[in-house]
Amino acid sequence: MLSKSLILSLFASSVAAAGVTGTPFGFGAATTGGGDAEPVYPTTTEELTSYLTDDEARVIILNQEFNFIGTEGETTEDGCRPDSNTCPDDGGQDAINGADWCTNSDYPTVSVTYDKAAITPINVNSNKSIVGEGTKGVIRGKGLRFAGSENIIVQNIHITELNPQYIWGGDAITLAGTDLIWIDHVKTSLVGRQHIVAGYDPSNRVTISNTEIDGNTSWSASCDNHHYWALLLIGSGDTITFQGNYIHHTSGRSPKVGGTDSGTLLHAVNNYFYDNTGHAFSITADENGRVLAEGNVFESVTKPIEDGVDLLYAVTDDGAACSSPLGRTCQVNQLTSSGDWSGSATDFLSSFADEGVEAEVASGVAASVKSNAGVGKL
Ligand SMILES: *[C@@H]1O[C@H](CO)[C@@H](O)[C@H](O)[C@H]1NC(C)=O
Ligand SMILES: *[C@@H]1O[C@H](CO)[C@@H](O)[C@H](O)[C@H]1NC(C)=O
């Protein structure tokens, strides 16, 4: 029999921070969030916002739903109908005039009515752990944004219902100039725009793991119940470990990778891409995204790679190209009922040498990701 104190110390060694299960790994490994701060349990949207934005290191436990829909009112104004909306009466997405999208286009004007809370995410301050309890940690109608702050853990929460009928209706998670972010066992669904976006400002060291990107929607820019705007990773100098995630019912940008200056360096490892009617990877040719994709499973993905094969090591062989730069072989990807997949760029592989993440073989990935990714599965 193990003594109680030994069991406790074994348990403690697997806990990164109070309230958090497990420890971060990969590029975001040094993230500590709120550390061992005494946990707080917000009970209202105002209290949640206050804990997320104040200057204290905090462990914020979500043991209930926080519904922001209606808290800032609704607005009706001119938006537009983009060419992609070929099904206005049957589940298309019109657009709010976000980023002057409508003003700068010839798209016909349409009236849009939307919830204002989803348009402005919460600007989370540094040193926070945001953790859901069981399946209770749901945030409806508002996203989280990490900009000018750093060292944040988000675990086991579900962000949903951000004006899903409208392009520019809201992003679930935004990184825009940050460092040390760990997003783990999160679920995002029914958003208007991006599920996760790492914008142009450097977001430095990031790990996104065991997360479910659920693109199932009744308002689709591709008119087929699949969400187009899934993952946009276009930071400058970002290093992102993307492991064990479940990306399903999408139709584009799953992910789109780019970025100016040194661009985004992405390790996409052991993810399960399922039922994508458009493209998964799109790596912008005139930007500097570079991707190592290994041990992933693509099932029913129309175009696993849309463009940018010259910036991708797609591992279609024995992965021996990794032997010299990484001291191991890389794992082949597995594709079933999916389109073409290629990419033999290897000159950047040594950039992953210190990341410390090794891939499992792809054969067990679909089953393990389905049972492990998303909320309520810690
Ligand atoms: C976050 O924690 C670090 C390390 O303790 C500290 O230097 C920094 O000032 C903290 N930031 C905020 C906004 O509290
Ligand atoms: C998509 O969402 C609809 C509406 O909630 C639901 O009825 C349907 O079962 C979902 N489909 C999938 C494949 O998850």
PDB file of C-alpha atoms in Angstrom, residues 37-223:
ATOM      1  CA  ALA A  37      -3.513  31.499  -5.847  1.00  0.00           C
ATOM      2  CA  GLU A  38      -6.537  30.670  -3.706  1.00  0.00           C
ATOM      3  CA  PRO A  39      -9.338  29.726  -6.170  1.00  0.00           C
ATOM      4  CA  VAL A  40     -12.256  32.121  -6.662  1.00  0.00           C
ATOM      5  CA  TYR A  41     -15.735  31.126  -7.829  1.00  0.00           C
ATOM      6  CA  PRO A  42     -17.511  33.929  -9.706  1.00  0.00           C
ATOM      7  CA  THR A  43     -21.301  33.857  -9.689  1.00  0.00           C
ATOM      8  CA  THR A  44     -22.204  36.651 -12.133  1.00  0.00           C
ATOM      9  CA  THR A  45     -20.949  37.855 -15.500  1.00  0.00           C
ATOM     10  CA  GLU A  46     -19.731  41.069 -13.821  1.00  0.00           C
ATOM     11  CA  GLU A  47     -17.766  39.138 -11.225  1.00  0.00           C
ATOM     12  CA  LEU A  48     -16.255  36.834 -13.851  1.00  0.00           C
ATOM     13  CA  THR A  49     -15.195  39.842 -15.926  1.00  0.00           C
ATOM     14  CA  SER A  50     -13.718  41.555 -12.876  1.00  0.00           C
ATOM     15  CA  TYR A  51     -11.640  38.519 -11.885  1.00  0.00           C
ATOM     16  CA  LEU A  52     -10.418  38.077 -15.473  1.00  0.00           C
ATOM     17  CA  THR A  53      -9.393  41.703 -15.908  1.00  0.00           C
ATOM     18  CA  ASP A  54      -7.983  42.754 -12.537  1.00  0.00           C
ATOM     19  CA  ASP A  55      -4.283  42.931 -11.619  1.00  0.00           C
ATOM     20  CA  GLU A  56      -4.193  39.877  -9.349  1.00  0.00           C
ATOM     21  CA  ALA A  57      -2.827  36.452 -10.230  1.00  0.00           C
ATOM     22  CA  ARG A  58      -5.987  34.349 -10.085  1.00  0.00           C
ATOM     23  CA  VAL A  59      -7.310  30.829 -10.298  1.00  0.00           C
ATOM     24  CA  ILE A  60     -10.886  31.331 -11.495  1.00  0.00           C
ATOM     25  CA  ILE A  61     -13.112  28.286 -11.281  1.00  0.00           C
ATOM     26  CA  LEU A  62     -16.258  28.237 -13.393  1.00  0.00           C
ATOM     27  CA  ASN A  63     -18.841  25.982 -11.782  1.00  0.00           C
ATOM     28  CA  GLN A  64     -21.834  27.465 -13.597  1.00  0.00           C
ATOM     29  CA  GLU A  65     -22.864  28.993 -16.911  1.00  0.00           C
ATOM     30  CA  PHE A  66     -22.150  32.670 -17.628  1.00  0.00           C
ATOM     31  CA  ASN A  67     -24.590  34.073 -20.139  1.00  0.00           C
ATOM     32  CA  PHE A  68     -23.505  37.400 -21.629  1.00  0.00           C
ATOM     33  CA  ILE A  69     -26.194  37.402 -24.326  1.00  0.00           C
ATOM     34  CA  GLY A  70     -28.285  40.550 -23.892  1.00  0.00           C
ATOM     35  CA  THR A  71     -26.012  42.088 -21.247  1.00  0.00           C
ATOM     36  CA  GLU A  72     -24.921  44.864 -23.638  1.00  0.00           C
ATOM     37  CA  GLY A  73     -28.060  45.022 -25.741  1.00  0.00           C
ATOM     38  CA  GLU A  74     -28.694  44.372 -29.384  1.00  0.00           C
ATOM     39  CA  THR A  75     -28.119  46.578 -32.390  1.00  0.00           C
ATOM     40  CA  THR A  76     -29.545  46.817 -35.901  1.00  0.00           C
ATOM     41  CA  GLU A  77     -27.459  48.404 -38.627  1.00  0.00           C
ATOM     42  CA  ASP A  78     -26.233  47.991 -42.193  1.00  0.00           C
ATOM     43  CA  GLY A  79     -24.177  44.911 -42.952  1.00  0.00           C
ATOM     44  CA  CYS A  80     -23.730  43.110 -46.240  1.00  0.00           C
ATOM     45  CA  ARG A  81     -24.298  39.889 -48.101  1.00  0.00           C
ATOM     46  CA  PRO A  82     -20.953  38.488 -49.343  1.00  0.00           C
ATOM     47  CA  ASP A  83     -20.714  36.412 -52.510  1.00  0.00           C
ATOM     48  CA  SER A  84     -20.211  33.333 -50.337  1.00  0.00           C
ATOM     49  CA  ASN A  85     -23.804  33.616 -49.149  1.00  0.00           C
ATOM     50  CA  THR A  86     -25.452  31.799 -52.008  1.00  0.00           C
ATOM     51  CA  CYS A  87     -28.138  30.474 -49.654  1.00  0.00           C
ATOM     52  CA  PRO A  88     -29.603  33.532 -47.851  1.00  0.00           C
ATOM     53  CA  ASP A  89     -32.868  31.761 -47.130  1.00  0.00           C
ATOM     54  CA  ASP A  90     -31.257  28.510 -46.159  1.00  0.00           C
ATOM     55  CA  GLY A  91     -28.458  28.887 -43.615  1.00  0.00           C
ATOM     56  CA  GLY A  92     -25.936  31.273 -45.164  1.00  0.00           C
ATOM     57  CA  GLN A  93     -23.874  33.847 -43.259  1.00  0.00           C
ATOM     58  CA  ASP A  94     -24.354  37.561 -43.887  1.00  0.00           C
ATOM     59  CA  ALA A  95     -21.701  39.927 -42.546  1.00  0.00           C
ATOM     60  CA  ILE A  96     -21.518  42.659 -39.945  1.00  0.00           C
ATOM     61  CA  ASN A  97     -19.334  45.526 -41.172  1.00  0.00           C
ATOM     62  CA  GLY A  98     -16.390  44.272 -39.103  1.00  0.00           C
ATOM     63  CA  ALA A  99     -12.973  45.597 -40.179  1.00  0.00           C
ATOM     64  CA  ASP A 100     -14.905  47.692 -42.756  1.00  0.00           C
ATOM     65  CA  TRP A 101     -15.459  44.509 -44.698  1.00  0.00           C
ATOM     66  CA  CYS A 102     -18.740  45.749 -46.143  1.00  0.00           C
ATOM     67  CA  THR A 103     -17.612  49.345 -46.687  1.00  0.00           C
ATOM     68  CA  ASN A 104     -14.619  48.114 -48.689  1.00  0.00           C
ATOM     69  CA  SER A 105     -16.584  45.759 -50.905  1.00  0.00           C
ATOM     70  CA  ASP A 106     -19.362  45.889 -53.473  1.00  0.00           C
ATOM     71  CA  TYR A 107     -21.422  43.412 -51.498  1.00  0.00           C
ATOM     72  CA  PRO A 108     -25.107  44.361 -51.349  1.00  0.00           C
ATOM     73  CA  THR A 109     -26.231  46.013 -48.117  1.00  0.00           C
ATOM     74  CA  VAL A 110     -28.503  44.050 -45.820  1.00  0.00           C
ATOM     75  CA  SER A 111     -29.803  44.917 -42.385  1.00  0.00           C
ATOM     76  CA  VAL A 112     -28.162  42.926 -39.562  1.00  0.00           C
ATOM     77  CA  THR A 113     -29.367  42.621 -35.971  1.00  0.00           C
ATOM     78  CA  TYR A 114     -26.886  41.190 -33.522  1.00  0.00           C
ATOM     79  CA  ASP A 115     -25.977  40.884 -29.869  1.00  0.00           C
ATOM     80  CA  LYS A 116     -23.349  43.439 -28.884  1.00  0.00           C
ATOM     81  CA  ALA A 117     -21.682  41.468 -26.084  1.00  0.00           C
ATOM     82  CA  ALA A 118     -20.122  39.003 -28.537  1.00  0.00           C
ATOM     83  CA  ILE A 119     -18.412  41.738 -30.558  1.00  0.00           C
ATOM     84  CA  THR A 120     -16.086  42.811 -27.743  1.00  0.00           C
ATOM     85  CA  PRO A 121     -14.279  39.971 -25.981  1.00  0.00           C
ATOM     86  CA  ILE A 122     -13.034  40.156 -22.403  1.00  0.00           C
ATOM     87  CA  ASN A 123      -9.446  41.442 -22.302  1.00  0.00           C
ATOM     88  CA  VAL A 124      -7.969  38.937 -19.864  1.00  0.00           C
ATOM     89  CA  ASN A 125      -5.077  40.185 -17.750  1.00  0.00           C
ATOM     90  CA  SER A 126      -1.839  38.299 -16.968  1.00  0.00           C
ATOM     91  CA  ASN A 127      -1.360  35.376 -14.603  1.00  0.00           C
ATOM     92  CA  LYS A 128      -4.799  33.771 -14.713  1.00  0.00           C
ATOM     93  CA  SER A 129      -6.014  30.185 -14.706  1.00  0.00           C
ATOM     94  CA  ILE A 130      -9.592  29.892 -15.982  1.00  0.00           C
ATOM     95  CA  VAL A 131     -10.877  26.415 -15.288  1.00  0.00           C
ATOM     96  CA  GLY A 132     -14.294  24.806 -15.658  1.00  0.00           C
ATOM     97  CA  GLU A 133     -15.661  22.218 -13.248  1.00  0.00           C
ATOM     98  CA  GLY A 134     -17.050  19.118 -14.978  1.00  0.00           C
ATOM     99  CA  THR A 135     -19.177  20.363 -17.871  1.00  0.00           C
ATOM    100  CA  LYS A 136     -20.438  23.417 -15.992  1.00  0.00           C
ATOM    101  CA  GLY A 137     -17.974  26.019 -17.232  1.00  0.00           C
ATOM    102  CA  VAL A 138     -19.907  27.479 -20.157  1.00  0.00           C
ATOM    103  CA  ILE A 139     -19.521  31.062 -21.398  1.00  0.00           C
ATOM    104  CA  ARG A 140     -22.322  32.093 -23.757  1.00  0.00           C
ATOM    105  CA  GLY A 141     -22.125  35.128 -25.971  1.00  0.00           C
ATOM    106  CA  LYS A 142     -18.639  36.423 -25.193  1.00  0.00           C
ATOM    107  CA  GLY A 143     -15.094  35.494 -26.101  1.00  0.00           C
ATOM    108  CA  LEU A 144     -11.726  35.785 -24.361  1.00  0.00           C
ATOM    109  CA  ARG A 145      -8.864  37.923 -25.647  1.00  0.00           C
ATOM    110  CA  PHE A 146      -5.214  37.862 -24.629  1.00  0.00           C
ATOM    111  CA  ALA A 147      -3.567  41.068 -25.809  1.00  0.00           C
ATOM    112  CA  GLY A 148      -0.746  42.803 -23.994  1.00  0.00           C
ATOM    113  CA  SER A 149      -1.079  40.260 -21.177  1.00  0.00           C
ATOM    114  CA  GLU A 150       0.629  36.905 -20.696  1.00  0.00           C
ATOM    115  CA  ASN A 151       0.820  33.647 -18.783  1.00  0.00           C
ATOM    116  CA  ILE A 152      -2.760  32.386 -19.001  1.00  0.00           C
ATOM    117  CA  ILE A 153      -4.215  28.881 -18.725  1.00  0.00           C
ATOM    118  CA  VAL A 154      -7.705  28.160 -20.053  1.00  0.00           C
ATOM    119  CA  GLN A 155      -8.905  24.659 -19.280  1.00  0.00           C
ATOM    120  CA  ASN A 156     -12.160  22.760 -19.595  1.00  0.00           C
ATOM    121  CA  ILE A 157     -14.514  25.557 -20.580  1.00  0.00           C
ATOM    122  CA  HIS A 158     -16.996  25.848 -23.448  1.00  0.00           C
ATOM    123  CA  ILE A 159     -17.350  29.148 -25.302  1.00  0.00           C
ATOM    124  CA  THR A 160     -20.428  29.309 -27.515  1.00  0.00           C
ATOM    125  CA  GLU A 161     -23.168  31.394 -29.192  1.00  0.00           C
ATOM    126  CA  LEU A 162     -21.332  34.431 -30.527  1.00  0.00           C
ATOM    127  CA  ASN A 163     -23.743  35.663 -33.199  1.00  0.00           C
ATOM    128  CA  PRO A 164     -23.183  32.531 -35.294  1.00  0.00           C
ATOM    129  CA  GLN A 165     -25.451  33.877 -38.040  1.00  0.00           C
ATOM    130  CA  TYR A 166     -22.969  36.653 -38.932  1.00  0.00           C
ATOM    131  CA  ILE A 167     -19.417  36.828 -40.220  1.00  0.00           C
ATOM    132  CA  TRP A 168     -17.635  39.160 -37.739  1.00  0.00           C
ATOM    133  CA  GLY A 169     -20.217  38.169 -35.143  1.00  0.00           C
ATOM    134  CA  GLY A 170     -17.509  37.283 -32.622  1.00  0.00           C
ATOM    135  CA  ASP A 171     -14.333  35.239 -32.067  1.00  0.00           C
ATOM    136  CA  ALA A 172     -14.185  32.726 -29.230  1.00  0.00           C
ATOM    137  CA  ILE A 173     -10.477  33.059 -28.343  1.00  0.00           C
ATOM    138  CA  THR A 174      -8.169  35.796 -29.599  1.00  0.00           C
ATOM    139  CA  LEU A 175      -4.411  36.037 -29.111  1.00  0.00           C
ATOM    140  CA  ALA A 176      -3.036  39.392 -30.195  1.00  0.00           C
ATOM    141  CA  GLY A 177       0.357  40.101 -28.670  1.00  0.00           C
ATOM    142  CA  THR A 178       0.966  37.777 -25.740  1.00  0.00           C
ATOM    143  CA  ASP A 179       3.254  35.042 -24.444  1.00  0.00           C
ATOM    144  CA  LEU A 180       2.769  31.746 -22.615  1.00  0.00           C
ATOM    145  CA  ILE A 181      -0.784  30.648 -23.329  1.00  0.00           C
ATOM    146  CA  TRP A 182      -2.083  27.129 -22.651  1.00  0.00           C
ATOM    147  CA  ILE A 183      -5.521  26.326 -24.026  1.00  0.00           C
ATOM    148  CA  ASP A 184      -6.480  22.808 -22.945  1.00  0.00           C
ATOM    149  CA  HIS A 185      -9.686  20.752 -23.069  1.00  0.00           C
ATOM    150  CA  VAL A 186     -11.608  23.766 -24.295  1.00  0.00           C
ATOM    151  CA  LYS A 187     -14.599  23.562 -26.620  1.00  0.00           C
ATOM    152  CA  THR A 188     -15.716  26.275 -29.001  1.00  0.00           C
ATOM    153  CA  SER A 189     -18.932  26.175 -31.012  1.00  0.00           C
ATOM    154  CA  LEU A 190     -21.430  28.446 -32.780  1.00  0.00           C
ATOM    155  CA  VAL A 191     -19.212  31.466 -33.309  1.00  0.00           C
ATOM    156  CA  GLY A 192     -19.665  34.107 -35.999  1.00  0.00           C
ATOM    157  CA  ARG A 193     -16.054  34.441 -36.970  1.00  0.00           C
ATOM    158  CA  GLN A 194     -12.951  32.566 -35.751  1.00  0.00           C
ATOM    159  CA  HIS A 195     -12.926  29.802 -33.187  1.00  0.00           C
ATOM    160  CA  ILE A 196      -9.316  30.656 -32.343  1.00  0.00           C
ATOM    161  CA  VAL A 197      -7.309  33.484 -33.852  1.00  0.00           C
ATOM    162  CA  ALA A 198      -3.671  34.386 -33.182  1.00  0.00           C
ATOM    163  CA  GLY A 199      -3.430  37.738 -34.906  1.00  0.00           C
ATOM    164  CA  TYR A 200      -0.510  39.643 -36.317  1.00  0.00           C
ATOM    165  CA  ASP A 201       1.102  40.830 -33.079  1.00  0.00           C
ATOM    166  CA  PRO A 202       3.562  38.248 -31.706  1.00  0.00           C
ATOM    167  CA  SER A 203       1.940  35.667 -29.432  1.00  0.00           C
ATOM    168  CA  ASN A 204       5.226  33.890 -28.803  1.00  0.00           C
ATOM    169  CA  ARG A 205       4.877  30.569 -26.891  1.00  0.00           C
ATOM    170  CA  VAL A 206       1.506  28.819 -27.167  1.00  0.00           C
ATOM    171  CA  THR A 207       0.116  25.319 -26.637  1.00  0.00           C
ATOM    172  CA  ILE A 208      -3.384  24.356 -27.773  1.00  0.00           C
ATOM    173  CA  SER A 209      -4.220  20.819 -26.691  1.00  0.00           C
ATOM    174  CA  ASN A 210      -7.142  18.422 -26.335  1.00  0.00           C
ATOM    175  CA  THR A 211      -9.492  21.103 -27.607  1.00  0.00           C
ATOM    176  CA  GLU A 212     -12.664  20.618 -29.630  1.00  0.00           C
ATOM    177  CA  ILE A 213     -13.395  22.967 -32.509  1.00  0.00           C
ATOM    178  CA  ASP A 214     -17.017  22.151 -33.314  1.00  0.00           C
ATOM    179  CA  GLY A 215     -17.959  23.767 -36.616  1.00  0.00           C
ATOM    180  CA  ASN A 216     -21.488  22.377 -36.782  1.00  0.00           C
ATOM    181  CA  THR A 217     -23.715  25.373 -37.466  1.00  0.00           C
ATOM    182  CA  SER A 218     -27.027  26.399 -38.981  1.00  0.00           C
ATOM    183  CA  TRP A 219     -25.334  29.498 -40.543  1.00  0.00           C
ATOM    184  CA  SER A 220     -22.463  28.537 -42.778  1.00  0.00           C
ATOM    185  CA  ALA A 221     -20.334  30.663 -45.130  1.00  0.00           C
ATOM    186  CA  SER A 222     -20.132  27.529 -47.274  1.00  0.00           C
ATOM    187  CA  CYS A 223     -23.888  26.930 -47.132  1.00  0.00           C
TER     188      CYS A 223
END
